[in-house]
CSV table of C-alpha atoms in Angstrom, one decimal:
chain,number,residue,atom,x,y,z
A,17,MET,CA,21.0,160.9,11.8
A,18,ILE,CA,22.1,159.7,15.4
A,19,PRO,CA,21.3,155.9,15.5
A,20,SER,CA,19.7,156.2,19.0
A,21,LEU,CA,17.5,159.0,17.9
A,22,ARG,CA,16.2,157.5,14.6
A,23,GLY,CA,14.3,154.7,16.3
A,24,MET,CA,12.7,157.1,18.7
A,25,LEU,CA,11.6,159.6,16.0
A,26,ARG,CA,9.6,156.9,14.1
A,27,GLY,CA,7.1,156.5,17.0
A,28,LEU,CA,7.3,160.2,18.3
A,29,LEU,CA,3.6,161.1,18.3
A,30,THR,CA,1.8,157.8,19.3
A,31,ARG,CA,0.3,159.6,22.4
A,32,GLY,CA,-3.2,160.0,22.3
A,33,THR,CA,-4.6,163.3,21.2
A,34,GLU,CA,-11.5,175.1,32.5
A,35,GLY,CA,-10.1,178.3,32.5
A,36,ARG,CA,-12.2,181.5,32.0
A,37,ARG,CA,-13.7,182.2,28.6
A,38,ARG,CA,-13.0,186.0,27.6
A,39,ARG,CA,-16.0,187.5,25.5
A,40,HIS,CA,-13.2,188.1,22.8
A,41,ALA,CA,-12.1,184.6,22.4
A,42,ILE,CA,-12.0,183.4,18.8
A,43,HIS,CA,-14.3,180.5,17.8
A,44,LYS,CA,-13.9,178.2,15.1
A,45,THR,CA,-16.6,180.0,12.8
A,46,ALA,CA,-15.4,183.5,13.7
A,47,PRO,CA,-13.3,185.6,11.1
A,48,VAL,CA,-10.1,187.4,11.9
A,49,PRO,CA,-10.3,190.9,10.9
A,50,GLY,CA,-7.3,192.8,9.0
A,51,ALA,CA,-6.1,193.7,5.7
A,52,ALA,CA,-4.5,191.2,3.2
A,53,VAL,CA,-0.5,190.4,3.8
A,54,ALA,CA,1.5,187.7,2.6
A,55,ILE,CA,4.1,185.9,4.9
A,56,VAL,CA,7.3,186.4,3.2
A,57,PHE,CA,10.2,183.9,3.3
A,58,PHE,CA,12.7,186.5,3.7
A,59,ALA,CA,11.0,188.1,6.8
A,60,THR,CA,13.5,188.1,9.7
A,61,GLY,CA,13.1,188.5,13.4
A,62,THR,CA,13.8,188.7,16.4
A,63,LEU,CA,14.9,189.4,32.3
A,64,CYS,CA,14.1,193.0,32.4
A,65,PHE,CA,17.4,194.7,32.7
A,66,VAL,CA,19.4,197.8,31.3
A,67,PHE,CA,22.7,196.7,29.7
A,68,LEU,CA,25.2,199.4,28.7
A,69,GLY,CA,27.8,198.3,26.4
A,70,PRO,CA,28.5,195.4,24.1
A,71,LEU,CA,26.2,192.4,25.1
A,72,ARG,CA,28.1,189.6,26.4
A,73,SER,CA,27.2,186.9,28.9
A,74,PRO,CA,24.0,188.7,30.3
A,75,PRO,CA,23.7,189.7,33.9
A,76,THR,CA,21.2,188.5,36.0
A,77,PRO,CA,17.8,189.7,34.8
A,78,THR,CA,14.4,189.9,36.5
A,79,THR,CA,11.1,189.1,35.2
A,80,THR,CA,8.9,192.1,35.3
A,81,SER,CA,5.1,192.5,35.0
A,82,SER,CA,3.0,195.6,34.5
A,83,SER,CA,2.2,195.5,38.4
A,84,GLY,CA,5.8,196.1,39.2
A,85,LYS,CA,6.2,192.9,41.1
A,86,ALA,CA,8.2,189.8,40.1
A,87,ALA,CA,6.1,187.7,37.7
A,88,ALA,CA,4.4,184.8,39.0
A,89,THR,CA,6.5,182.1,37.2
A,90,ALA,CA,8.1,178.9,38.4
A,91,CYS,CA,11.5,180.7,38.3
A,92,ASP,CA,13.6,183.1,36.4
A,93,ALA,CA,14.7,180.9,33.6
A,94,THR,CA,16.6,183.3,31.5
A,95,ARG,CA,20.1,182.8,32.8
A,96,GLY,CA,21.8,179.5,32.9
A,97,GLU,CA,23.4,177.1,30.5
A,98,TRP,CA,22.7,174.4,27.9
A,99,VAL,CA,23.3,170.8,29.0
A,100,HIS,CA,23.5,167.6,27.0
A,101,ASP,CA,21.1,164.9,27.4
A,102,PRO,CA,21.5,162.0,24.9
A,103,SER,CA,18.0,160.7,25.7
A,104,LEU,CA,16.1,163.9,25.0
A,105,ARG,CA,13.6,163.5,22.2
A,106,PRO,CA,11.6,166.2,20.3
A,107,HIS,CA,8.0,166.8,20.8
A,108,TYR,CA,7.6,166.5,17.0
A,109,THR,CA,9.5,166.0,13.7
A,110,ASN,CA,9.0,166.9,9.9
A,111,ALA,CA,7.4,163.5,9.7
A,112,THR,CA,4.7,164.2,12.4
A,113,CYS,CA,3.9,167.9,11.8
A,114,GLY,CA,3.0,169.1,8.5
A,115,PHE,CA,3.1,172.8,9.1
A,116,ILE,CA,6.9,173.2,9.0
A,117,GLN,CA,8.1,175.3,6.2
A,118,ASP,CA,11.1,174.3,4.1
A,119,TYR,CA,13.5,177.0,5.2
A,120,GLN,CA,13.1,175.7,8.8
A,121,ASN,CA,13.3,171.8,7.7
A,122,CYS,CA,16.7,171.0,8.6
A,123,MET,CA,15.9,167.1,8.8
A,124,LYS,CA,14.4,166.9,5.2
A,125,HIS,CA,17.5,168.8,3.8
A,126,GLY,CA,20.0,166.6,5.6
A,127,LYS,CA,21.6,168.5,8.5
A,128,PRO,CA,24.5,166.1,9.1
A,129,SER,CA,24.1,165.9,12.9
A,130,LEU,CA,20.9,165.9,15.1
A,131,GLU,CA,22.9,166.6,18.3
A,132,PHE,CA,21.4,169.9,18.2
A,133,LEU,CA,18.1,168.5,19.5
A,134,GLN,CA,19.9,166.8,22.4
A,135,TRP,CA,20.4,170.0,24.8
A,136,LYS,CA,18.2,171.1,27.7
A,137,TRP,CA,18.3,174.6,28.9
A,138,ARG,CA,19.3,174.5,32.8
A,139,PRO,CA,18.5,177.7,34.6
A,140,ASP,CA,20.8,178.8,37.4
A,141,ALA,CA,19.2,177.1,40.4
A,142,ALA,CA,20.0,180.2,42.7
A,143,ASP,CA,17.8,182.4,40.5
A,144,ALA,CA,14.3,182.6,42.0
A,145,GLY,CA,14.2,178.9,43.0
A,146,CYS,CA,14.8,177.1,39.9
A,147,GLY,CA,15.3,173.4,40.0
A,148,GLU,CA,18.1,171.5,38.2
A,149,LEU,CA,16.4,171.5,34.9
A,150,MET,CA,13.6,173.5,33.3
A,151,GLU,CA,10.4,171.4,33.2
A,152,ARG,CA,9.6,170.0,29.9
A,153,PHE,CA,6.9,171.5,28.1
A,154,ASP,CA,3.6,169.7,29.0
A,155,ALA,CA,1.0,170.3,26.2
A,156,ALA,CA,-1.9,169.2,28.5
A,157,ARG,CA,-0.9,171.9,31.0
A,158,PHE,CA,-0.8,174.4,28.4
A,159,PHE,CA,-4.3,173.7,27.1
A,160,ARG,CA,-5.6,173.7,30.6
A,161,ALA,CA,-4.2,177.3,31.0
A,162,VAL,CA,-5.5,178.6,27.9
A,163,ARG,CA,-9.0,176.8,27.2
A,164,GLY,CA,-11.5,179.1,26.0
A,165,ARG,CA,-8.9,181.7,25.0
A,166,SER,CA,-6.9,182.8,21.9
A,167,ILE,CA,-3.4,184.0,21.3
A,168,LEU,CA,-2.0,186.4,18.6
A,169,PHE,CA,1.5,186.6,17.5
A,170,VAL,CA,2.9,189.5,15.6
A,171,GLY,CA,6.1,189.6,14.1
A,172,ASP,CA,8.3,188.3,11.2
A,173,SER,CA,9.6,185.1,10.1
A,174,LEU,CA,11.2,184.4,13.4
A,175,ALA,CA,7.7,185.0,15.0
A,176,SER,CA,6.3,182.7,12.6
A,177,SER,CA,8.8,180.0,13.4
A,178,HIS,CA,7.6,180.4,17.1
A,179,VAL,CA,4.1,179.8,16.2
A,180,LEU,CA,4.9,176.7,14.3
A,181,SER,CA,7.0,175.4,16.9
A,182,LEU,CA,4.1,176.1,19.4
A,183,VAL,CA,1.5,174.5,17.0
A,184,CYS,CA,3.6,171.4,16.2
A,185,THR,CA,4.3,170.8,20.0
A,186,LEU,CA,0.5,171.1,20.8
A,187,SER,CA,-0.3,168.8,17.9
A,188,GLU,CA,1.0,166.0,20.2
A,189,LEU,CA,-2.5,166.1,21.7
A,190,GLU,CA,-4.9,167.5,18.9
A,191,THR,CA,-4.0,168.4,15.3
A,192,PRO,CA,-5.4,171.7,14.6
A,193,THR,CA,-7.4,173.0,11.7
A,194,LYS,CA,-5.6,175.8,9.7
A,195,ARG,CA,-7.4,178.6,8.1
A,196,HIS,CA,-6.5,182.1,6.7
A,197,SER,CA,-8.5,185.3,6.9
A,198,THR,CA,-7.3,188.5,5.4
A,199,GLY,CA,-3.7,188.7,6.4
A,200,PHE,CA,-3.8,186.4,9.3
A,201,GLU,CA,-3.2,182.8,9.8
A,202,GLN,CA,-5.2,180.7,12.4
A,203,TRP,CA,-5.0,177.4,13.9
A,204,TRP,CA,-8.1,176.1,15.6
A,205,PHE,CA,-7.8,173.6,18.4
A,206,GLU,CA,-11.3,172.5,18.6
A,207,ALA,CA,-11.2,170.0,21.4
A,208,HIS,CA,-9.5,172.5,23.6
A,209,ASP,CA,-11.4,175.4,22.4
A,210,PHE,CA,-8.0,177.4,21.8
A,211,ALA,CA,-6.9,179.3,18.8
A,212,VAL,CA,-3.5,180.5,17.8
A,213,SER,CA,-3.2,183.4,15.0
A,214,PHE,CA,-0.3,184.9,13.2
A,215,PHE,CA,0.1,188.2,11.6
A,216,TRP,CA,3.3,188.9,9.5
A,217,THR,CA,4.6,192.3,9.8
A,218,PRO,CA,8.4,193.0,9.9
A,219,PHE,CA,7.8,196.4,11.9
A,220,GLN,CA,4.8,196.3,13.7
A,221,ILE,CA,3.8,199.9,13.1
A,222,ARG,CA,2.4,201.3,9.8
A,223,TRP,CA,4.7,201.0,6.8
A,224,ARG,CA,4.8,200.4,3.0
A,225,LEU,CA,7.2,200.1,0.2
A,226,THR,CA,8.6,203.5,-0.7
A,227,SER,CA,7.9,202.8,-4.3
A,228,ASP,CA,4.4,202.2,-3.9
A,229,GLY,CA,1.3,204.6,-4.0
A,230,PRO,CA,0.1,206.2,-0.9
A,231,GLU,CA,-3.0,204.0,-0.7
A,232,SER,CA,-1.1,200.5,-0.9
A,233,THR,CA,-0.7,198.1,1.7
A,234,ALA,CA,1.8,195.5,2.4
A,235,PRO,CA,2.7,193.5,-0.7
A,236,GLY,CA,1.9,190.1,-1.5
A,237,PRO,CA,4.2,187.0,-2.2
A,238,ALA,CA,4.7,187.9,-5.8
A,239,ARG,CA,6.8,190.9,-4.6
A,240,GLN,CA,8.7,189.3,-1.6
A,241,GLY,CA,12.1,190.2,-3.4
A,242,GLU,CA,11.1,193.9,-3.7
A,243,VAL,CA,9.9,193.8,0.0
A,244,PHE,CA,13.3,192.4,1.2
A,245,ALA,CA,15.2,194.9,-1.0
A,246,GLY,CA,13.2,198.0,0.3
A,247,PRO,CA,13.2,200.7,1.0
A,248,SER,CA,10.1,201.3,3.2
A,249,ASP,CA,8.3,204.1,4.5
A,250,LEU,CA,8.1,203.6,8.4
A,251,HIS,CA,5.5,205.8,10.5
A,252,LEU,CA,7.4,205.4,13.8
A,253,ASP,CA,4.4,207.0,15.6
A,254,GLU,CA,1.6,204.8,14.4
A,255,PRO,CA,0.9,201.3,15.1
A,256,ASP,CA,0.0,199.1,12.2
A,257,GLU,CA,-3.8,199.3,12.4
A,258,ARG,CA,-4.3,196.0,10.6
A,259,TRP,CA,-3.2,193.9,13.6
A,260,MET,CA,-3.9,196.4,16.5
A,261,SER,CA,-7.5,196.5,15.7
A,262,ALA,CA,-7.7,192.8,16.0
A,263,ALA,CA,-5.7,192.8,19.3
A,264,LYS,CA,-9.0,193.1,21.4
A,265,GLU,CA,-10.3,189.8,19.9
A,266,HIS,CA,-7.2,187.9,21.7
A,267,ASP,CA,-6.4,187.2,25.3
A,268,TYR,CA,-2.9,187.2,24.6
A,269,VAL,CA,-0.7,189.2,22.0
A,270,VAL,CA,3.0,188.2,21.6
A,271,LEU,CA,5.2,190.8,19.9
A,272,SER,CA,8.7,190.5,18.4
A,273,ALA,CA,10.6,191.4,15.3
A,274,SER,CA,13.7,193.6,15.0
A,275,HIS,CA,16.0,192.6,12.3
A,276,TRP,CA,14.1,194.2,9.4
A,277,PHE,CA,15.0,197.6,11.0
A,278,ARG,CA,18.5,197.1,9.4
A,279,ARG,CA,16.7,197.6,5.9
A,280,PRO,CA,16.9,201.0,4.2
A,281,ALA,CA,13.9,203.1,5.1
A,282,VAL,CA,12.4,206.6,5.3
A,283,TYR,CA,11.1,207.6,8.7
A,284,TYR,CA,7.9,209.5,9.3
A,285,ARG,CA,6.5,211.2,12.4
A,286,GLY,CA,3.4,213.1,12.4
A,287,GLY,CA,3.0,212.3,8.7
A,288,HIS,CA,6.1,214.2,8.1
A,289,VAL,CA,9.6,212.8,6.9
A,290,VAL,CA,12.3,213.1,9.8
A,291,GLY,CA,15.1,211.2,8.5
A,292,CYS,CA,15.9,208.0,6.7
A,293,HIS,CA,18.6,205.0,6.9
A,294,GLY,CA,20.6,203.7,4.1
A,295,CYS,CA,19.0,206.4,1.7
A,296,SER,CA,19.9,206.1,-2.0
A,297,ALA,CA,20.9,209.4,-3.8
A,298,LYS,CA,17.3,209.3,-5.1
A,299,ASP,CA,15.7,208.8,-1.9
A,300,ALA,CA,18.0,211.4,-0.1
A,301,ASP,CA,16.6,214.1,-2.5
A,302,ASN,CA,13.2,213.9,-1.1
A,303,VAL,CA,14.4,213.6,2.6
A,304,THR,CA,14.7,216.7,4.6
A,305,GLY,CA,15.4,215.1,8.0
A,306,THR,CA,18.7,213.4,9.0
A,307,GLU,CA,20.3,210.0,8.9
A,308,LEU,CA,18.6,207.8,11.8
A,309,SER,CA,20.0,204.6,13.0
A,310,PRO,CA,18.3,201.4,12.8
A,311,GLU,CA,18.5,201.2,16.6
A,312,HIS,CA,16.6,204.7,17.0
A,313,ALA,CA,13.7,203.6,14.6
A,314,GLN,CA,13.2,200.1,16.3
A,315,ARG,CA,13.2,201.9,19.7
A,316,VAL,CA,10.7,204.5,18.7
A,317,ALA,CA,8.5,201.7,17.0
A,318,PHE,CA,8.5,199.6,20.0
A,319,ARG,CA,7.7,202.4,22.4
A,320,THR,CA,4.7,203.3,20.0
A,321,VAL,CA,3.4,199.9,20.0
A,322,LEU,CA,4.0,198.9,23.6
A,323,ARG,CA,2.4,202.1,24.9
A,324,ALA,CA,-0.6,201.5,22.6
A,325,LEU,CA,-1.0,198.4,24.1
A,326,ALA,CA,-0.6,199.4,27.8
A,327,ARG,CA,-3.2,202.0,27.3
A,328,GLY,CA,-5.7,199.5,26.1
A,329,GLU,CA,-6.2,201.3,22.6
A,330,HIS,CA,-8.8,199.6,20.3
A,331,GLY,CA,-10.2,197.8,23.6
A,332,PHE,CA,-7.3,195.5,24.4
A,333,GLU,CA,-7.6,194.2,27.8
A,334,GLY,CA,-5.6,191.1,27.7
A,335,THR,CA,-1.8,190.1,28.3
A,336,ALA,CA,0.9,191.5,26.0
A,337,VAL,CA,4.2,189.5,25.9
A,338,LEU,CA,7.4,191.1,24.3
A,339,ARG,CA,9.9,188.3,23.2
A,340,THR,CA,13.4,189.9,23.0
A,341,VAL,CA,15.6,189.6,19.8
A,342,ALA,CA,17.0,186.1,18.9
A,343,PRO,CA,20.8,186.8,17.7
A,344,THR,CA,22.2,185.7,14.5
A,345,HIS,CA,25.5,183.7,14.4
A,346,TYR,CA,27.1,184.5,11.1
A,347,GLU,CA,30.9,184.1,11.0
A,348,LYS,CA,33.3,185.5,8.5
A,349,GLY,CA,30.5,187.5,6.5
A,350,GLY,CA,26.8,187.8,6.5
A,351,TRP,CA,23.7,186.8,4.5
A,352,PHE,CA,25.0,187.3,1.1
A,353,ASP,CA,28.8,187.6,1.4
A,354,GLY,CA,30.0,184.2,2.6
A,355,GLY,CA,28.9,184.0,6.1
A,356,GLU,CA,28.9,180.8,7.8
A,357,CYS,CA,27.6,179.2,11.3
A,358,PRO,CA,29.6,176.2,11.3
A,359,SER,CA,29.2,175.4,15.1
A,360,THR,CA,27.9,172.0,16.1
A,361,ARG,CA,27.5,172.5,19.9
A,362,PRO,CA,26.1,175.3,22.2
A,363,LEU,CA,28.8,177.7,23.7
A,364,GLY,CA,29.6,176.6,27.4
A,365,ARG,CA,30.2,179.0,30.3
A,366,ASP,CA,33.8,178.8,29.4
A,367,ARG,CA,33.2,180.7,26.5
A,368,THR,CA,32.2,184.4,26.1
A,369,ALA,CA,29.1,185.1,24.0
A,370,GLU,CA,29.1,188.3,22.3
A,371,MET,CA,26.4,189.9,20.3
A,372,VAL,CA,27.1,192.5,17.7
A,373,GLU,CA,25.4,195.7,17.0
A,374,PRO,CA,22.7,196.7,16.0
A,375,GLU,CA,21.4,193.6,17.7
A,376,ALA,CA,22.7,194.5,21.0
A,377,GLY,CA,21.1,197.8,20.6
A,378,PHE,CA,17.8,196.4,19.7
A,379,TYR,CA,18.0,194.2,22.8
A,380,ARG,CA,18.6,197.3,25.1
A,381,ALA,CA,15.9,199.3,23.4
A,382,GLN,CA,13.3,196.4,24.0
A,383,VAL,CA,14.0,196.1,27.6
A,384,GLU,CA,14.1,199.7,28.1
A,385,GLU,CA,10.8,200.5,26.2
A,386,PHE,CA,9.2,197.6,27.9
A,387,ARG,CA,10.0,198.9,31.6
A,388,ALA,CA,8.8,202.5,30.3
A,389,ALA,CA,5.4,201.0,29.0
A,390,ALA,CA,5.1,198.9,32.1
A,391,LYS,CA,5.4,202.0,34.2
A,392,GLU,CA,2.7,203.6,32.1
A,393,ALA,CA,0.3,200.6,32.6
A,394,ARG,CA,0.9,200.7,36.4
A,395,ARG,CA,0.2,204.5,36.4
A,396,SER,CA,-3.1,204.1,34.3
A,397,GLY,CA,-4.3,201.2,36.5
A,398,GLY,CA,-5.8,199.7,33.4
A,399,ALA,CA,-6.4,195.8,32.7
A,400,VAL,CA,-3.7,195.3,30.6
A,401,ARG,CA,-0.9,193.1,31.7
A,402,LEU,CA,2.9,193.3,30.3
A,403,ARG,CA,5.3,190.4,30.3
A,404,LEU,CA,8.8,190.3,28.8
A,405,MET,CA,10.1,186.8,27.8
A,406,ASP,CA,13.7,187.2,27.5
A,407,VAL,CA,15.4,184.7,25.1
A,408,THR,CA,18.2,186.7,24.0
A,409,GLY,CA,20.7,185.3,26.4
A,410,MET,CA,20.0,181.6,26.0
A,411,MET,CA,19.8,181.9,22.2
A,412,LEU,CA,23.0,183.7,22.1
A,413,ARG,CA,24.7,180.4,23.1
A,414,ARG,CA,23.1,178.4,20.2
A,415,PRO,CA,25.1,178.9,17.3
A,416,ASP,CA,24.5,175.3,16.4
A,417,GLY,CA,20.8,175.5,15.9
A,418,HIS,CA,20.4,177.4,12.7
A,419,PRO,CA,19.7,175.7,9.5
A,420,GLY,CA,23.0,176.8,7.9
A,421,ARG,CA,23.3,175.2,4.4
A,422,TYR,CA,20.3,172.9,5.3
A,423,GLY,CA,17.5,175.1,4.9
A,424,HIS,CA,17.0,174.3,1.4
A,425,GLY,CA,17.8,171.9,-1.3
A,426,PRO,CA,20.6,172.2,-3.9
A,427,GLY,CA,20.2,174.9,-6.2
A,428,GLN,CA,17.5,176.5,-4.4
A,429,HIS,CA,17.4,180.0,-3.0
A,430,ASP,CA,20.1,181.2,-5.3
A,431,GLY,CA,22.1,184.0,-3.5
A,432,PHE,CA,21.1,182.9,-0.1
A,433,ASP,CA,23.0,179.7,0.7
A,434,VAL,CA,23.6,179.9,4.3
A,435,ASP,CA,20.9,180.8,7.0
A,436,CYS,CA,22.4,181.6,10.3
A,437,LEU,CA,19.4,183.8,11.4
A,438,HIS,CA,16.4,181.3,11.2
A,439,TRP,CA,16.1,178.2,13.3
A,440,CYS,CA,15.7,174.6,12.8
A,441,LEU,CA,12.2,173.2,13.5
A,442,PRO,CA,12.3,171.1,15.7
A,443,GLY,CA,15.1,172.8,17.4
A,444,PRO,CA,16.5,175.2,20.2
A,445,ILE,CA,13.6,177.7,19.9
A,446,ASP,CA,11.0,174.9,21.2
A,447,VAL,CA,12.3,176.1,24.8
A,448,TRP,CA,10.4,179.3,23.9
A,449,ASN,CA,7.2,177.4,24.6
A,450,GLU,CA,8.2,176.5,28.0
A,451,LEU,CA,9.0,180.2,28.8
A,452,LEU,CA,5.5,181.0,27.3
A,453,LEU,CA,3.8,178.4,29.4
A,454,GLN,CA,5.4,180.0,32.8
A,455,ILE,CA,4.0,183.4,31.8
A,456,LEU,CA,0.4,182.3,30.7
A,457,ASP,CA,0.0,179.8,33.6
A,458,GLY,CA,1.7,182.0,36.2
């Protein structure tokens, strides 16, 4: 541990702990609807511009809203660079927040250097009037913006990491009460009348394991290895009703998740098979369609979900936020074939940052489908607001922020020794909370 950081971490959380109230805001005694689904360790995740070709250092994006005007944020913070600040201290640690899970807990598992915690994101000052550095997350300001409201995160384990980052950061002012309700996790901040909920789904559309019966739902934790191996049936034109029907109970819904679309799957439209990806010989015998790419499936899935929200289906009248894909940083291999992420510092402006396929395709699809859904929302004149939170460019430059070999203890997670997809907590993804605050308080 960096000596100057160690002392500061010991006393990190010594600080002491009226917006409108929507009729759908979750109260501490209110149950959250949905069907049972477990959070799976192996679930993997994931301003507005079209990029045609391999993703390198992204061009200047624009923050877009459903009104077609620039979003009312302090600045467009998506283009910039990471700058070193040795005095920077995290809002929380594994000693002050008990919600961090093992695969995120780089401090517990002995990551050799904590320098990855000492970098600030500096937006380009020329973009929409940004200052020299992005304003540090202010939990009190966040609570003022969301008092009497609730937010639902929908996605995979990267979405879960964002939830825990936010919850741990807000714990500076109030430690929440955690509870579960039929597939949802929820953290209730009673003193601030605010609830954070999370629903795990790696696709956001209706899905099930191909090997399951027709009435089965997403499998529980005892079958997590089977879920990861797949294949799955994906109904590309049907949102997952388990979370979509609960969206109306929340003021904000944050969507993400892309990486699972790389897994083998059989694709459906209108209840009929239209193709597959990575089909085995046995699966192929039952598939009458053609081989479809993961990028195509992900694009159609986001189109389905975003437009359903934009139309206010199931009574949703709040703000929907799409977080873009967070890239992996494997070198010389992948998850199970010797890949590593040995970098100890962010990439500077002097180094070209590249994102490989299919992640670059996932990113293009997210941005393009967001634009199309925002256009539909404007045309319908409904109450739903759409916001795009682009984290791709800034996270592309943080190969140092993954657990690597320090997301588990010796001998644990056999066959998954190096994690260059998830992120350490605390870590670089804490900046996502600053972007989220800009959107919600804009």
